[in-house]
Short mmCIF file of C-alpha atoms in Angstrom, two decimals:
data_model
loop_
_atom_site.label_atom_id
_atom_site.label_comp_id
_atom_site.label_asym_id
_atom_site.label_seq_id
_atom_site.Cartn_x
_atom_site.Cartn_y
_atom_site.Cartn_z
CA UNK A 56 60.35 69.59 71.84
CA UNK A 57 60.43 72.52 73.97
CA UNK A 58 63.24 71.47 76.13
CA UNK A 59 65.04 70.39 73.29
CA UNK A 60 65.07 73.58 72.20
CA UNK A 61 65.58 75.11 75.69
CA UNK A 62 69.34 72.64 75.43
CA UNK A 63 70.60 73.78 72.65
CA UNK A 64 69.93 77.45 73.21
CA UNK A 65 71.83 77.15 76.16
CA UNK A 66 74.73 75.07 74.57
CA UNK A 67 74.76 77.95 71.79
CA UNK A 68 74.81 80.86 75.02
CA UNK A 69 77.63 79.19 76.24
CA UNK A 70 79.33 79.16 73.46
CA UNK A 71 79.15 82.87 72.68
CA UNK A 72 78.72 84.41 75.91
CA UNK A 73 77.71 87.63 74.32
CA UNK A 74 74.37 87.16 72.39
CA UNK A 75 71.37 88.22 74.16
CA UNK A 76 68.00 84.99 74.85
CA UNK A 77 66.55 86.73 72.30
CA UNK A 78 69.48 86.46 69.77
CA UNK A 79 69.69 82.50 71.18
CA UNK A 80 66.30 82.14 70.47
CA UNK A 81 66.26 83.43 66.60
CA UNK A 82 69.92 81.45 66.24
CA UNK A 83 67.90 77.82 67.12
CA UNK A 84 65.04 78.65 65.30
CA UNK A 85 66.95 79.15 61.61
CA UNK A 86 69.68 76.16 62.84
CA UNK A 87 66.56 73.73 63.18
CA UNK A 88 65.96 74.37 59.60
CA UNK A 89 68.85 75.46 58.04
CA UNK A 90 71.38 72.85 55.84
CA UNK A 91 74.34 72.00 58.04
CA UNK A 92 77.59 74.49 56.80
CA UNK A 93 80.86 72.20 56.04
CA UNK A 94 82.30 75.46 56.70
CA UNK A 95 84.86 76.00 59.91
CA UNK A 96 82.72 79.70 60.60
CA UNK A 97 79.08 77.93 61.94
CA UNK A 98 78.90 76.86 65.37
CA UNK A 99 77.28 73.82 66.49
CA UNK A 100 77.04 71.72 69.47
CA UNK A 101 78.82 69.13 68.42
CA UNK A 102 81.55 71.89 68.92
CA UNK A 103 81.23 72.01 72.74
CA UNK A 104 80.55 68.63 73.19
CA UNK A 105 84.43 68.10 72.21
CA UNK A 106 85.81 70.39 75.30
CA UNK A 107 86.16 67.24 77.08
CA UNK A 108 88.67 65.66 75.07
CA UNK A 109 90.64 69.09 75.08
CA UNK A 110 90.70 69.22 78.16
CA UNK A 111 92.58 66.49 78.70
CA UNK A 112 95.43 67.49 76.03
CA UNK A 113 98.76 69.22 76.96
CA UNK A 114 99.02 72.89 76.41
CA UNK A 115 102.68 73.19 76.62
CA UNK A 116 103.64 75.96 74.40
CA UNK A 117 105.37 75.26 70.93
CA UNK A 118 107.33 77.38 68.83
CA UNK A 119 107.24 75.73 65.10
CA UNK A 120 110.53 75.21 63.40
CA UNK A 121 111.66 73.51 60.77
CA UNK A 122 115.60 72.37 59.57
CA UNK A 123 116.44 73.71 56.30
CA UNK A 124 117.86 70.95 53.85
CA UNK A 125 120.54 71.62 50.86
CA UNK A 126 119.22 69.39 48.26
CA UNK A 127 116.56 70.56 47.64
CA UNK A 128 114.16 67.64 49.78
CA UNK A 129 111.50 68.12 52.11
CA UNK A 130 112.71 69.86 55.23
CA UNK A 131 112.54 68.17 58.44
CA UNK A 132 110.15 69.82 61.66
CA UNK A 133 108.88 69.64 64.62
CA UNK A 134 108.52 65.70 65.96
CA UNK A 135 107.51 66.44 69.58
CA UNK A 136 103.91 66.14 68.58
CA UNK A 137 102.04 64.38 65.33
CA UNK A 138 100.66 67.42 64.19
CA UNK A 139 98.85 64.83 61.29
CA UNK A 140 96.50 63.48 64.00
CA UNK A 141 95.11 67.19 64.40
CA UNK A 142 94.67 68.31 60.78
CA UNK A 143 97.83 70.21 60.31
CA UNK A 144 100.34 70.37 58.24
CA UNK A 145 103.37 72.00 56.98
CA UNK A 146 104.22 70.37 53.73
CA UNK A 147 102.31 68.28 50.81
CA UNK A 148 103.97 64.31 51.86
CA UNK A 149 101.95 63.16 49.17
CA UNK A 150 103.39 65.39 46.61
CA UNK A 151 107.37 64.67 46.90
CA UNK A 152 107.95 63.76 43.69
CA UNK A 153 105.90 66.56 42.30
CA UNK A 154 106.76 70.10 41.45
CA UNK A 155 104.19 71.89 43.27
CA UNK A 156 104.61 75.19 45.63
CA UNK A 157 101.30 76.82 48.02
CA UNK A 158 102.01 80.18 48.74
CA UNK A 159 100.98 81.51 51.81
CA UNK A 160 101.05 84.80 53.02
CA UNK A 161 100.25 86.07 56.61
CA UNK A 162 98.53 89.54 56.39
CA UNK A 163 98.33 91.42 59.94
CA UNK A 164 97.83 94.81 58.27
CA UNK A 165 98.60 96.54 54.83
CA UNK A 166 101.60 98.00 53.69
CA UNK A 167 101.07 99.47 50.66
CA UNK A 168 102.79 95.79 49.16
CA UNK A 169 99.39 93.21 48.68
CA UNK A 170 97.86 94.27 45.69
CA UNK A 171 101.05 94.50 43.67
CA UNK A 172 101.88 91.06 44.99
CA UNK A 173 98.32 89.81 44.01
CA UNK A 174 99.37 91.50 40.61
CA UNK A 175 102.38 89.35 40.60
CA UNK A 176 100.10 86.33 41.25
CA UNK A 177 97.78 87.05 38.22
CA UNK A 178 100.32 87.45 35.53
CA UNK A 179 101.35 84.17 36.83
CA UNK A 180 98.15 82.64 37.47
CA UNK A 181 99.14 81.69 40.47
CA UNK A 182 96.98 80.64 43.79
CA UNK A 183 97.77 81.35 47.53
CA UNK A 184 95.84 81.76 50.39
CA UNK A 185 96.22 84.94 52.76
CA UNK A 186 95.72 84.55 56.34
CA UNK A 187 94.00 87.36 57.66
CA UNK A 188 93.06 89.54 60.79
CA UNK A 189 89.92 90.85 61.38
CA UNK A 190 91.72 93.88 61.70
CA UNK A 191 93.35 93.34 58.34
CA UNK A 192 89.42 92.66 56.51
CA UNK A 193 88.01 95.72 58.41
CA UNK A 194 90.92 98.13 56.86
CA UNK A 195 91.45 96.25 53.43
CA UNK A 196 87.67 95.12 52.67
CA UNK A 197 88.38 95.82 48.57
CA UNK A 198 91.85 93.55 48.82
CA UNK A 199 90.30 91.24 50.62
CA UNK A 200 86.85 90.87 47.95
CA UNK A 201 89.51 90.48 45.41
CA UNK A 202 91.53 87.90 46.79
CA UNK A 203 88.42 85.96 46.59
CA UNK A 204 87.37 86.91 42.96
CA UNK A 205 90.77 85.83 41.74
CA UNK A 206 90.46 82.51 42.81
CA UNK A 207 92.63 82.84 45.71
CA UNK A 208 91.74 81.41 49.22
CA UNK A 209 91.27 83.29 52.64
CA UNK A 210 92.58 81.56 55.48
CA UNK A 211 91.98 82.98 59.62
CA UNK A 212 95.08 84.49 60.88
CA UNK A 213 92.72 84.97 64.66
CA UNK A 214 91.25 88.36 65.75
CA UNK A 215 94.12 90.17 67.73
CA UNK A 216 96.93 87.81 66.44
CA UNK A 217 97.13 86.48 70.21
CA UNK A 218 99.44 83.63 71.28
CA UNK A 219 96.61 81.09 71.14
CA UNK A 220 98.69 78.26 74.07
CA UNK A 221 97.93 81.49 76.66
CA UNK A 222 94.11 81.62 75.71
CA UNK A 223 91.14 79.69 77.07
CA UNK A 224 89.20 77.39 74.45
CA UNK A 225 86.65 80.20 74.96
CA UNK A 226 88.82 82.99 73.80
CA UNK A 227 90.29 80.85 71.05
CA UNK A 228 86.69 79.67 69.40
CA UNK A 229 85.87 83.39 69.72
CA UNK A 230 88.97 85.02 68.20
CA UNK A 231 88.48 82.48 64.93
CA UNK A 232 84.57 82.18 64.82
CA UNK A 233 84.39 86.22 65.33
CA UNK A 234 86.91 86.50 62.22
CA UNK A 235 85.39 84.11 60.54
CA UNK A 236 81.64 86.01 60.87
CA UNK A 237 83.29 89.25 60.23
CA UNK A 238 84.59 87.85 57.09
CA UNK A 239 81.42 87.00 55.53
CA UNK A 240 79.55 90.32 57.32
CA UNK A 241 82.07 92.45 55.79
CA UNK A 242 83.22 90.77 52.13
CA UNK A 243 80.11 88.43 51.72
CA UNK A 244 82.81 85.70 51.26
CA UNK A 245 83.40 82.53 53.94
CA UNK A 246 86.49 82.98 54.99
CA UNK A 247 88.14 79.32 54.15
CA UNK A 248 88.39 76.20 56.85
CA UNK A 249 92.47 76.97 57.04
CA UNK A 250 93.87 78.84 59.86
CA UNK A 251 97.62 79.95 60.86
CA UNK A 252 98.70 79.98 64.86
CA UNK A 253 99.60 83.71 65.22
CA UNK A 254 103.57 83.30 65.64
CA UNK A 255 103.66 79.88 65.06
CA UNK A 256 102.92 78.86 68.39
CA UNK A 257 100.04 76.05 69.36
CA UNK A 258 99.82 73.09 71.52
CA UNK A 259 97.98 70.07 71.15
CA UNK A 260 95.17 71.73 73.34
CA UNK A 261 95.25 74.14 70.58
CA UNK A 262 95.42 72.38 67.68
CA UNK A 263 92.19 70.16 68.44
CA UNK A 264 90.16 72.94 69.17
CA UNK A 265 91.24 74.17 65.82
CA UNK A 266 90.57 71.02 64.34
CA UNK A 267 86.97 70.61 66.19
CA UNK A 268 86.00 73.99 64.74
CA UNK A 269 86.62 72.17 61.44
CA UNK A 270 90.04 74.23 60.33
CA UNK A 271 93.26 72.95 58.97
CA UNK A 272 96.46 74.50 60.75
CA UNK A 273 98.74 75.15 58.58
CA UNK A 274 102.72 75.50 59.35
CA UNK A 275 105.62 75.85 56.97
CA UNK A 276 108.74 74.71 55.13
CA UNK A 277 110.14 78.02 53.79
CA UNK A 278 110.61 81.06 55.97
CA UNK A 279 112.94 84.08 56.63
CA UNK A 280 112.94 87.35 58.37
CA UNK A 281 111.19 89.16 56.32
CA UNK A 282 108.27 90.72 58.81
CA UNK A 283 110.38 93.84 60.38
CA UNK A 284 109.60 96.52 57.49
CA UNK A 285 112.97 98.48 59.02
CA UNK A 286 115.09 95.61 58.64
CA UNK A 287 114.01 94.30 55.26
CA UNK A 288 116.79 91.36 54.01
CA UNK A 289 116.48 93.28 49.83
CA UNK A 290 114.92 91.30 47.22
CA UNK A 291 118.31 89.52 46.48
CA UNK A 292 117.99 87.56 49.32
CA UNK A 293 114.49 86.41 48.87
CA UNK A 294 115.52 85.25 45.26
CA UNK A 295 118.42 83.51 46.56
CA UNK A 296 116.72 82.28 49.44
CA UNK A 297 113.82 80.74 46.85
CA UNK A 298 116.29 79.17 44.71
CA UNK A 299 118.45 77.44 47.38
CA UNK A 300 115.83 75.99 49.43
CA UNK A 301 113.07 75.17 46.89
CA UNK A 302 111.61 72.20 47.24
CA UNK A 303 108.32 69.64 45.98
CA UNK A 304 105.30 70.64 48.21
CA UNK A 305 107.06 73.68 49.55
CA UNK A 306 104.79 75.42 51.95
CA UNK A 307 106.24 79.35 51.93
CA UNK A 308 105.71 81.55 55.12
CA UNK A 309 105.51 85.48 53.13
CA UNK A 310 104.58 88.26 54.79
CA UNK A 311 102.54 91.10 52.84
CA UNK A 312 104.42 93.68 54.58
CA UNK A 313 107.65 92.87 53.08
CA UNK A 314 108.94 95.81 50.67
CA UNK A 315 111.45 92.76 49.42
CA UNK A 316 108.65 90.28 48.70
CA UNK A 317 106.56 92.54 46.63
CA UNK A 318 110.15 93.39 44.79
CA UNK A 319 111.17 89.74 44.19
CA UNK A 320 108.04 87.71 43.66
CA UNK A 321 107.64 87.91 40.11
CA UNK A 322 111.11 87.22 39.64
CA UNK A 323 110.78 84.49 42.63
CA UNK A 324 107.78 82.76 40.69
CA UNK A 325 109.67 83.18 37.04
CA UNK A 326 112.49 81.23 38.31
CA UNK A 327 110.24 78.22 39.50
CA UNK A 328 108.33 77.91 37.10
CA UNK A 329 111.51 77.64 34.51
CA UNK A 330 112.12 74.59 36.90
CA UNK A 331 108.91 73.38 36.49
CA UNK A 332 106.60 74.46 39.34
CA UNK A 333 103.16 75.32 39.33
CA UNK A 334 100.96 77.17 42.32
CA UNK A 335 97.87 75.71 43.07
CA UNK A 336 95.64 76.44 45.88
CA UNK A 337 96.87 74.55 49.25
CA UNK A 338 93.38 72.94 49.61
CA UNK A 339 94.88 70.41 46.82
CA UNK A 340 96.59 68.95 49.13
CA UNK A 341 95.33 65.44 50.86
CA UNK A 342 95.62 64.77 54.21
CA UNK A 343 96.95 61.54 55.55
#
């Protein structure tokens, strides 16, 4: 029994490589007894027992991108890897005959733009999920409280917003599982099991270990340059934009920051829903 314990206080040290024997010690104690968390935030060592198998996966960097269609279907993406096979997505497949849209916004820092836009979601009733920074939660605690209390769901955009392809799988587990903890220290919410590569950019290397720490990666099927707050495209664009490339299971990259988001959204979400859309929360989606 003792060395039992003795293992998996050492799998949990090398995991974290910055908790003290002592802090091991108390950690194994309250996991011997505690319920197993479904949620992508608790570490276990089933968790490092997977480093094998990444390993042995390429970590060729990837830029996602995605080929806008006309008509309204399902845009075609990336087909170098089969993202599916990692639990990531960028689109509801199951949903193509459905008029459904998951907003997603990526929220690095405030801009004076998220509560308006969470506004805008409530006079819709509307659902989206925000990926956030711990940078972003430690500024924004409030915003963040009250994404959860409005039903909405809150997804881990990493620590420092770091390329993850040029981490380790150290570095990686620690920039979501420190977000993650932060989350819950600072909100008293669990941040949600969904989690967007900073910049779009992941291998398959990167993509398991996401998947082994139990998160969904989610990609896109809408997007435009609408991060750089002194080059803003105006809120005519993002309408248009919205109405020409619509489509069932639309997956929308939105950035907070965006002066022209938080001016066309309502307008954005009236026009979809004359066309019959509705916004639910992305974790309605099934996997494959």
């Amino acid at each position: 029994m003792k060395l039992r314990v003795l293992l998996v206080a050492t799998v949990i040290f090398c995991l974290t490589g910055c908790v003290s024997t002592q802090e091991v010690m108390k950690k194994t104690k309250k996991s011997s007894t505690a319920t197993q968390s479904t949620q992508a935030t608790k570490t276990t060592a089933s968790t490092v027992n997977d480093s094998a198998d990444v390993a042995s996966l390429p970590n060729e960097k990837k830029g996602w991108w995605m080929k806008r269609m006309d008509n309204h279907e399902q845009p075609e993406a990336q087909n170098e890897i089969d993202i599916s096979k990692y639990d990531a997505f960028y689109v509801d497949t199951k949903n193509k005959d459905k008029k459904v849209m998951y907003l997603t916004f990526d929220c690095g820092y405030d801009n004076g733009y998220t509560e308006k836009m969470l506004d805008v979601l409530k006079k819709h009733k509307a659902h989206a999920i925000f990926f956030v920074t711990q940078t972003y939660i430690r500024d924004n605690v409030n915003i963040v409280k009250r994404m959860k209390k409005e039903g909405h769901l809150v997804g881990n955009h990493t620590v420092k917003h770091k390329s993850m392809p040029d981490l380790s799988e150290r570095d990686i587990k620690e920039e979501l599982i420190t977000c993650a903890d932060y989350c819950k220290e600072a909100t008293g919410y669990e941040m949600d099991p969904y989690v967007r590569p900073p910049s779009g950019e992941y291998s398959e290397r990167t993509l398991q270990i996401c998947k082994n720490l139990g998160y969904k990666t989610v990609f896109w099927s809408m997007a435009y340059l609408d991060y750089d707050v002194n080059n803003q495209p105006g809120a005519d664009f993002v309408i248009e934009h919205f109405n020409k490339y619509y489509h069932n299971g639309a997956i929308p990259l939105i950035h907070n920051v965006s002066k022209s988001n938080a001016e066309a959204l309502d307008t954005v979400l009236t026009n979809l829903e004359e066309k019959g859309f509705s916004f639910p929360n992305i974790d309605k989606i099934k996997m494959e």
